[in-house]
Amino acid sequence: MADWNKRYLETGERLFGANPNEYVREVMARSDVTPTSALMIADGDGRNGAWLASQGIDVTAVDISHVATEQALEHDKKIGVTVERLTADLASWTPEKGRTFGAAFMIYLQCENNVRHRAAQIAAAALNPGGWFVAEGFATGDDGSGELGPGKDDLLYDRDGLISALPDFRIVHALSGRVHLDEGVKHRGTGWVFRLLAQKS
């Protein structure tokens, strides 16, 4: 597991930029995606959770790094939004019993595959019927054209493995390909990316 506390402490600027992920914005622009609450898995220093909160969504965000979470709370305060932010290890964390959400976002959760698979299952179980699961991350199947990525196969999103964690979902998007990213100092260039949008039955 990467030392994310160290990474967030050492950078002089936001690792992944201040703006929300483009796929998150693209999904939220759909007329059929209208959640009032959202669970953010691995929200880092908060760019995606804060943006969703600015759209009037009730957001709960989880991240393993207490440094990133503290930074996220500072950014939330600066722009005037409120996000429930938790510091927790996704290898063991589960939402409070009875908590449900209208959407769950897992954007660039770079961790071991078994932890990511569990996180997807936990998020899926916490969704309301009709709720949306949204994911984007560096993926297996790179044709050699990607410049970005964690460099270890176990840290890459596996299309079939991720979909298997969502057995009762309607798959709307399940797309892999080369994408140009311009999201802060860590996501600037081309990468082989998997994007998933699925709706709970």
PDB file of C-alpha atoms in Angstrom:
ATOM      1  CA  MET A   1       0.000   0.000   0.000  1.00  0.00           C
ATOM      2  CA  ALA A   2       1.345   3.414  -0.944  1.00  0.00           C
ATOM      3  CA  ASP A   3       2.052   5.899   1.859  1.00  0.00           C
ATOM      4  CA  TRP A   4      -0.639   8.398   0.930  1.00  0.00           C
ATOM      5  CA  ASN A   5      -0.058  10.511   4.027  1.00  0.00           C
ATOM      6  CA  LYS A   6       3.499  11.129   2.857  1.00  0.00           C
ATOM      7  CA  ARG A   7       2.381  11.876  -0.698  1.00  0.00           C
ATOM      8  CA  TYR A   8      -0.177  14.443   0.401  1.00  0.00           C
ATOM      9  CA  LEU A   9       2.261  16.059   2.847  1.00  0.00           C
ATOM     10  CA  GLU A  10       5.094  16.383   0.343  1.00  0.00           C
ATOM     11  CA  THR A  11       3.225  17.983  -2.522  1.00  0.00           C
ATOM     12  CA  GLY A  12       3.122  21.743  -2.813  1.00  0.00           C
ATOM     13  CA  GLU A  13      -0.128  21.638  -4.750  1.00  0.00           C
ATOM     14  CA  ARG A  14      -3.190  19.414  -4.989  1.00  0.00           C
ATOM     15  CA  LEU A  15      -2.129  16.004  -6.314  1.00  0.00           C
ATOM     16  CA  PHE A  16      -5.113  15.561  -8.613  1.00  0.00           C
ATOM     17  CA  GLY A  17      -6.145  19.168  -9.103  1.00  0.00           C
ATOM     18  CA  ALA A  18      -9.032  21.152  -7.663  1.00  0.00           C
ATOM     19  CA  ASN A  19     -11.616  20.365 -10.325  1.00  0.00           C
ATOM     20  CA  PRO A  20     -13.809  17.252 -10.287  1.00  0.00           C
ATOM     21  CA  ASN A  21     -13.041  14.230 -12.411  1.00  0.00           C
ATOM     22  CA  GLU A  22     -14.427  14.604 -15.941  1.00  0.00           C
ATOM     23  CA  TYR A  23     -16.224  11.241 -15.884  1.00  0.00           C
ATOM     24  CA  VAL A  24     -17.969  12.211 -12.635  1.00  0.00           C
ATOM     25  CA  ARG A  25     -19.223  15.373 -14.320  1.00  0.00           C
ATOM     26  CA  GLU A  26     -20.217  13.425 -17.433  1.00  0.00           C
ATOM     27  CA  VAL A  27     -22.241  10.923 -15.415  1.00  0.00           C
ATOM     28  CA  MET A  28     -23.909  13.645 -13.361  1.00  0.00           C
ATOM     29  CA  ALA A  29     -24.953  15.438 -16.570  1.00  0.00           C
ATOM     30  CA  ARG A  30     -27.185  12.488 -17.504  1.00  0.00           C
ATOM     31  CA  SER A  31     -30.897  13.155 -17.112  1.00  0.00           C
ATOM     32  CA  ASP A  32     -31.468   9.794 -15.388  1.00  0.00           C
ATOM     33  CA  VAL A  33     -28.728  10.187 -12.750  1.00  0.00           C
ATOM     34  CA  THR A  34     -30.289  12.284  -9.983  1.00  0.00           C
ATOM     35  CA  PRO A  35     -29.020  11.067  -6.595  1.00  0.00           C
ATOM     36  CA  THR A  36     -29.642  13.124  -3.472  1.00  0.00           C
ATOM     37  CA  SER A  37     -26.912  11.327  -1.512  1.00  0.00           C
ATOM     38  CA  ALA A  38     -23.551   9.872  -2.458  1.00  0.00           C
ATOM     39  CA  LEU A  39     -20.778   7.738  -1.008  1.00  0.00           C
ATOM     40  CA  MET A  40     -17.283   8.694  -2.192  1.00  0.00           C
ATOM     41  CA  ILE A  41     -14.785   5.853  -1.957  1.00  0.00           C
ATOM     42  CA  ALA A  42     -11.172   7.126  -1.676  1.00  0.00           C
ATOM     43  CA  ASP A  43     -11.974  10.820  -2.123  1.00  0.00           C
ATOM     44  CA  GLY A  44      -8.412  11.934  -1.357  1.00  0.00           C
ATOM     45  CA  ASP A  45      -8.196  15.669  -0.703  1.00  0.00           C
ATOM     46  CA  GLY A  46     -11.802  16.054  -1.684  1.00  0.00           C
ATOM     47  CA  ARG A  47     -12.180  17.432  -5.195  1.00  0.00           C
ATOM     48  CA  ASN A  48     -15.006  15.093  -6.239  1.00  0.00           C
ATOM     49  CA  GLY A  49     -16.917  15.015  -2.965  1.00  0.00           C
ATOM     50  CA  ALA A  50     -16.809  18.794  -2.643  1.00  0.00           C
ATOM     51  CA  TRP A  51     -18.082  19.273  -6.179  1.00  0.00           C
ATOM     52  CA  LEU A  52     -20.982  16.885  -5.628  1.00  0.00           C
ATOM     53  CA  ALA A  53     -21.813  18.694  -2.399  1.00  0.00           C
ATOM     54  CA  SER A  54     -21.829  21.981  -4.333  1.00  0.00           C
ATOM     55  CA  GLN A  55     -24.537  20.432  -6.541  1.00  0.00           C
ATOM     56  CA  GLY A  56     -26.767  19.969  -3.486  1.00  0.00           C
ATOM     57  CA  ILE A  57     -25.943  16.306  -2.856  1.00  0.00           C
ATOM     58  CA  ASP A  58     -25.495  14.930   0.672  1.00  0.00           C
ATOM     59  CA  VAL A  59     -21.980  13.447   0.513  1.00  0.00           C
ATOM     60  CA  THR A  60     -20.144  10.968   2.739  1.00  0.00           C
ATOM     61  CA  ALA A  61     -16.471  10.490   1.788  1.00  0.00           C
ATOM     62  CA  VAL A  62     -13.980   7.878   2.973  1.00  0.00           C
ATOM     63  CA  ASP A  63     -10.214   7.903   2.548  1.00  0.00           C
ATOM     64  CA  ILE A  64      -7.316   6.024   4.136  1.00  0.00           C
ATOM     65  CA  SER A  65      -5.164   9.144   4.515  1.00  0.00           C
ATOM     66  CA  HIS A  66      -5.838  11.387   7.504  1.00  0.00           C
ATOM     67  CA  VAL A  67      -3.646  14.039   5.877  1.00  0.00           C
ATOM     68  CA  ALA A  68      -5.790  14.020   2.728  1.00  0.00           C
ATOM     69  CA  THR A  69      -8.960  14.111   4.815  1.00  0.00           C
ATOM     70  CA  GLU A  70      -7.717  17.130   6.785  1.00  0.00           C
ATOM     71  CA  GLN A  71      -6.797  18.878   3.539  1.00  0.00           C
ATOM     72  CA  ALA A  72     -10.215  18.029   2.097  1.00  0.00           C
ATOM     73  CA  LEU A  73     -11.981  19.573   5.092  1.00  0.00           C
ATOM     74  CA  GLU A  74      -9.929  22.751   4.636  1.00  0.00           C
ATOM     75  CA  HIS A  75     -10.869  22.899   0.937  1.00  0.00           C
ATOM     76  CA  ASP A  76     -14.544  22.277   1.800  1.00  0.00           C
ATOM     77  CA  LYS A  77     -14.502  25.207   4.218  1.00  0.00           C
ATOM     78  CA  LYS A  78     -12.895  27.524   1.661  1.00  0.00           C
ATOM     79  CA  ILE A  79     -15.616  26.917  -0.913  1.00  0.00           C
ATOM     80  CA  GLY A  80     -18.461  26.765   1.591  1.00  0.00           C
ATOM     81  CA  VAL A  81     -19.621  23.141   1.337  1.00  0.00           C
ATOM     82  CA  THR A  82     -20.197  20.480   3.969  1.00  0.00           C
ATOM     83  CA  VAL A  83     -19.072  16.886   3.436  1.00  0.00           C
ATOM     84  CA  GLU A  84     -19.076  14.104   6.022  1.00  0.00           C
ATOM     85  CA  ARG A  85     -15.456  12.908   5.821  1.00  0.00           C
ATOM     86  CA  LEU A  86     -14.169   9.715   7.401  1.00  0.00           C
ATOM     87  CA  THR A  87     -10.635   8.363   7.654  1.00  0.00           C
ATOM     88  CA  ALA A  88     -10.746   4.584   7.362  1.00  0.00           C
ATOM     89  CA  ASP A  89      -9.078   1.571   5.773  1.00  0.00           C
ATOM     90  CA  LEU A  90     -11.291   0.149   3.027  1.00  0.00           C
ATOM     91  CA  ALA A  91      -9.935  -3.316   3.802  1.00  0.00           C
ATOM     92  CA  SER A  92     -12.141  -3.313   6.908  1.00  0.00           C
ATOM     93  CA  TRP A  93     -14.483  -0.294   6.803  1.00  0.00           C
ATOM     94  CA  THR A  94     -18.233  -0.643   6.333  1.00  0.00           C
ATOM     95  CA  PRO A  95     -20.947   2.049   6.455  1.00  0.00           C
ATOM     96  CA  GLU A  96     -23.049   2.375   9.569  1.00  0.00           C
ATOM     97  CA  LYS A  97     -25.847  -0.168   9.668  1.00  0.00           C
ATOM     98  CA  GLY A  98     -28.884   1.176   7.869  1.00  0.00           C
ATOM     99  CA  ARG A  99     -26.996   3.879   5.937  1.00  0.00           C
ATOM    100  CA  THR A 100     -27.899   3.917   2.260  1.00  0.00           C
ATOM    101  CA  PHE A 101     -26.991   6.152  -0.669  1.00  0.00           C
ATOM    102  CA  GLY A 102     -28.313   7.122  -4.074  1.00  0.00           C
ATOM    103  CA  ALA A 103     -24.898   6.812  -5.719  1.00  0.00           C
ATOM    104  CA  ALA A 104     -21.424   5.495  -4.989  1.00  0.00           C
ATOM    105  CA  PHE A 105     -18.277   6.757  -6.698  1.00  0.00           C
ATOM    106  CA  MET A 106     -14.965   4.890  -6.805  1.00  0.00           C
ATOM    107  CA  ILE A 107     -12.593   7.159  -8.725  1.00  0.00           C
ATOM    108  CA  TYR A 108      -8.948   6.068  -8.968  1.00  0.00           C
ATOM    109  CA  LEU A 109      -8.897   3.830  -5.924  1.00  0.00           C
ATOM    110  CA  GLN A 110      -5.306   2.622  -6.332  1.00  0.00           C
ATOM    111  CA  CYS A 111      -4.939  -0.275  -3.938  1.00  0.00           C
ATOM    112  CA  GLU A 112      -4.647  -4.042  -3.997  1.00  0.00           C
ATOM    113  CA  ASN A 113      -7.304  -5.739  -6.105  1.00  0.00           C
ATOM    114  CA  ASN A 114      -8.868  -7.645  -3.210  1.00  0.00           C
ATOM    115  CA  VAL A 115      -9.391  -4.391  -1.270  1.00  0.00           C
ATOM    116  CA  ARG A 116     -10.870  -2.648  -4.315  1.00  0.00           C
ATOM    117  CA  HIS A 117     -13.190  -5.617  -4.947  1.00  0.00           C
ATOM    118  CA  ARG A 118     -14.372  -5.495  -1.326  1.00  0.00           C
ATOM    119  CA  ALA A 119     -14.878  -1.723  -1.512  1.00  0.00           C
ATOM    120  CA  ALA A 120     -17.050  -2.150  -4.602  1.00  0.00           C
ATOM    121  CA  GLN A 121     -19.134  -4.825  -2.875  1.00  0.00           C
ATOM    122  CA  ILE A 122     -19.585  -2.699   0.261  1.00  0.00           C
ATOM    123  CA  ALA A 123     -20.590   0.335  -1.799  1.00  0.00           C
ATOM    124  CA  ALA A 124     -22.993  -1.719  -3.898  1.00  0.00           C
ATOM    125  CA  ALA A 125     -24.663  -3.165  -0.813  1.00  0.00           C
ATOM    126  CA  ALA A 126     -25.160   0.343   0.587  1.00  0.00           C
ATOM    127  CA  LEU A 127     -26.966   1.654  -2.488  1.00  0.00           C
ATOM    128  CA  ASN A 128     -30.705   2.163  -2.608  1.00  0.00           C
ATOM    129  CA  PRO A 129     -32.642   0.265  -5.298  1.00  0.00           C
ATOM    130  CA  GLY A 130     -32.076   2.221  -8.482  1.00  0.00           C
ATOM    131  CA  GLY A 131     -28.830   3.651  -7.083  1.00  0.00           C
ATOM    132  CA  TRP A 132     -25.806   4.270  -9.270  1.00  0.00           C
ATOM    133  CA  PHE A 133     -22.278   2.863  -9.048  1.00  0.00           C
ATOM    134  CA  VAL A 134     -19.635   4.925 -10.852  1.00  0.00           C
ATOM    135  CA  ALA A 135     -15.984   3.962 -11.253  1.00  0.00           C
ATOM    136  CA  GLU A 136     -12.926   5.126 -13.134  1.00  0.00           C
ATOM    137  CA  GLY A 137      -9.339   3.975 -12.788  1.00  0.00           C
ATOM    138  CA  PHE A 138      -6.202   2.850 -14.553  1.00  0.00           C
ATOM    139  CA  ALA A 139      -6.950  -0.555 -16.003  1.00  0.00           C
ATOM    140  CA  THR A 140      -5.596  -3.828 -17.261  1.00  0.00           C
ATOM    141  CA  GLY A 141      -5.363  -4.320 -21.018  1.00  0.00           C
ATOM    142  CA  ASP A 142      -3.044  -1.389 -21.758  1.00  0.00           C
ATOM    143  CA  ASP A 143      -2.037  -1.501 -25.419  1.00  0.00           C
ATOM    144  CA  GLY A 144       1.248   0.217 -24.597  1.00  0.00           C
ATOM    145  CA  SER A 145       0.029   3.725 -25.379  1.00  0.00           C
ATOM    146  CA  GLY A 146      -0.571   4.854 -21.801  1.00  0.00           C
ATOM    147  CA  GLU A 147       1.944   7.103 -20.054  1.00  0.00           C
ATOM    148  CA  LEU A 148       0.222   7.104 -16.668  1.00  0.00           C
ATOM    149  CA  GLY A 149      -0.635   4.408 -14.173  1.00  0.00           C
ATOM    150  CA  PRO A 150       0.568   2.798 -10.945  1.00  0.00           C
ATOM    151  CA  GLY A 151       2.930   0.354 -12.675  1.00  0.00           C
ATOM    152  CA  LYS A 152       1.740  -2.737 -10.799  1.00  0.00           C
ATOM    153  CA  ASP A 153      -0.888  -5.080 -12.224  1.00  0.00           C
ATOM    154  CA  ASP A 154      -2.544  -5.661  -8.848  1.00  0.00           C
ATOM    155  CA  LEU A 155      -3.281  -1.929  -8.582  1.00  0.00           C
ATOM    156  CA  LEU A 156      -5.099  -1.808 -11.927  1.00  0.00           C
ATOM    157  CA  TYR A 157      -8.870  -2.014 -12.332  1.00  0.00           C
ATOM    158  CA  ASP A 158      -9.935  -5.337 -13.801  1.00  0.00           C
ATOM    159  CA  ARG A 159     -13.095  -5.008 -15.894  1.00  0.00           C
ATOM    160  CA  ASP A 160     -14.513  -8.481 -15.326  1.00  0.00           C
ATOM    161  CA  GLY A 161     -13.543  -8.548 -11.668  1.00  0.00           C
ATOM    162  CA  LEU A 162     -15.206  -5.231 -10.939  1.00  0.00           C
ATOM    163  CA  ILE A 163     -18.387  -6.122 -12.793  1.00  0.00           C
ATOM    164  CA  SER A 164     -18.541  -9.429 -10.906  1.00  0.00           C
ATOM    165  CA  ALA A 165     -18.813  -7.418  -7.669  1.00  0.00           C
ATOM    166  CA  LEU A 166     -22.089  -5.968  -8.993  1.00  0.00           C
ATOM    167  CA  PRO A 167     -24.223  -9.027  -9.825  1.00  0.00           C
ATOM    168  CA  ASP A 168     -27.613  -7.315  -9.472  1.00  0.00           C
ATOM    169  CA  PHE A 169     -26.767  -4.244 -11.517  1.00  0.00           C
ATOM    170  CA  ARG A 170     -27.648  -3.085 -15.006  1.00  0.00           C
ATOM    171  CA  ILE A 171     -24.434  -2.168 -16.792  1.00  0.00           C
ATOM    172  CA  VAL A 172     -24.824   1.129 -18.644  1.00  0.00           C
ATOM    173  CA  HIS A 173     -21.149   1.835 -19.457  1.00  0.00           C
ATOM    174  CA  ALA A 174     -18.217  -0.591 -19.242  1.00  0.00           C
ATOM    175  CA  LEU A 175     -15.553   1.013 -21.400  1.00  0.00           C
ATOM    176  CA  SER A 176     -11.778   0.658 -21.557  1.00  0.00           C
ATOM    177  CA  GLY A 177      -9.426   2.760 -23.611  1.00  0.00           C
ATOM    178  CA  ARG A 178      -6.778   5.445 -23.837  1.00  0.00           C
ATOM    179  CA  VAL A 179      -7.784   8.714 -22.197  1.00  0.00           C
ATOM    180  CA  HIS A 180      -5.950  12.019 -21.914  1.00  0.00           C
ATOM    181  CA  LEU A 181      -6.056  13.292 -18.342  1.00  0.00           C
ATOM    182  CA  ASP A 182      -5.281  16.767 -17.053  1.00  0.00           C
ATOM    183  CA  GLU A 183      -6.048  16.470 -13.352  1.00  0.00           C
ATOM    184  CA  GLY A 184      -3.274  17.886 -11.192  1.00  0.00           C
ATOM    185  CA  VAL A 185       0.380  16.911 -11.057  1.00  0.00           C
ATOM    186  CA  LYS A 186      -0.258  13.161 -10.811  1.00  0.00           C
ATOM    187  CA  HIS A 187      -2.784  12.771 -13.628  1.00  0.00           C
ATOM    188  CA  ARG A 188      -1.345  14.701 -16.539  1.00  0.00           C
ATOM    189  CA  GLY A 189      -0.918  12.718 -19.770  1.00  0.00           C
ATOM    190  CA  THR A 190      -2.465   9.644 -21.361  1.00  0.00           C
ATOM    191  CA  GLY A 191      -3.543   6.559 -19.485  1.00  0.00           C
ATOM    192  CA  TRP A 192      -5.353   3.291 -20.157  1.00  0.00           C
ATOM    193  CA  VAL A 193      -8.573   3.719 -18.195  1.00  0.00           C
ATOM    194  CA  PHE A 194     -11.685   1.718 -17.345  1.00  0.00           C
ATOM    195  CA  ARG A 195     -14.968   3.578 -16.851  1.00  0.00           C
ATOM    196  CA  LEU A 196     -18.054   1.947 -15.372  1.00  0.00           C
ATOM    197  CA  LEU A 197     -21.598   3.143 -14.806  1.00  0.00           C
ATOM    198  CA  ALA A 198     -24.061   0.631 -13.382  1.00  0.00           C
ATOM    199  CA  GLN A 199     -27.525   0.848 -11.812  1.00  0.00           C
ATOM    200  CA  LYS A 200     -28.763  -1.324  -8.968  1.00  0.00           C
ATOM    201  CA  SER A 201     -31.896  -3.339  -9.650  1.00  0.00           C
TER     202      SER A 201
END
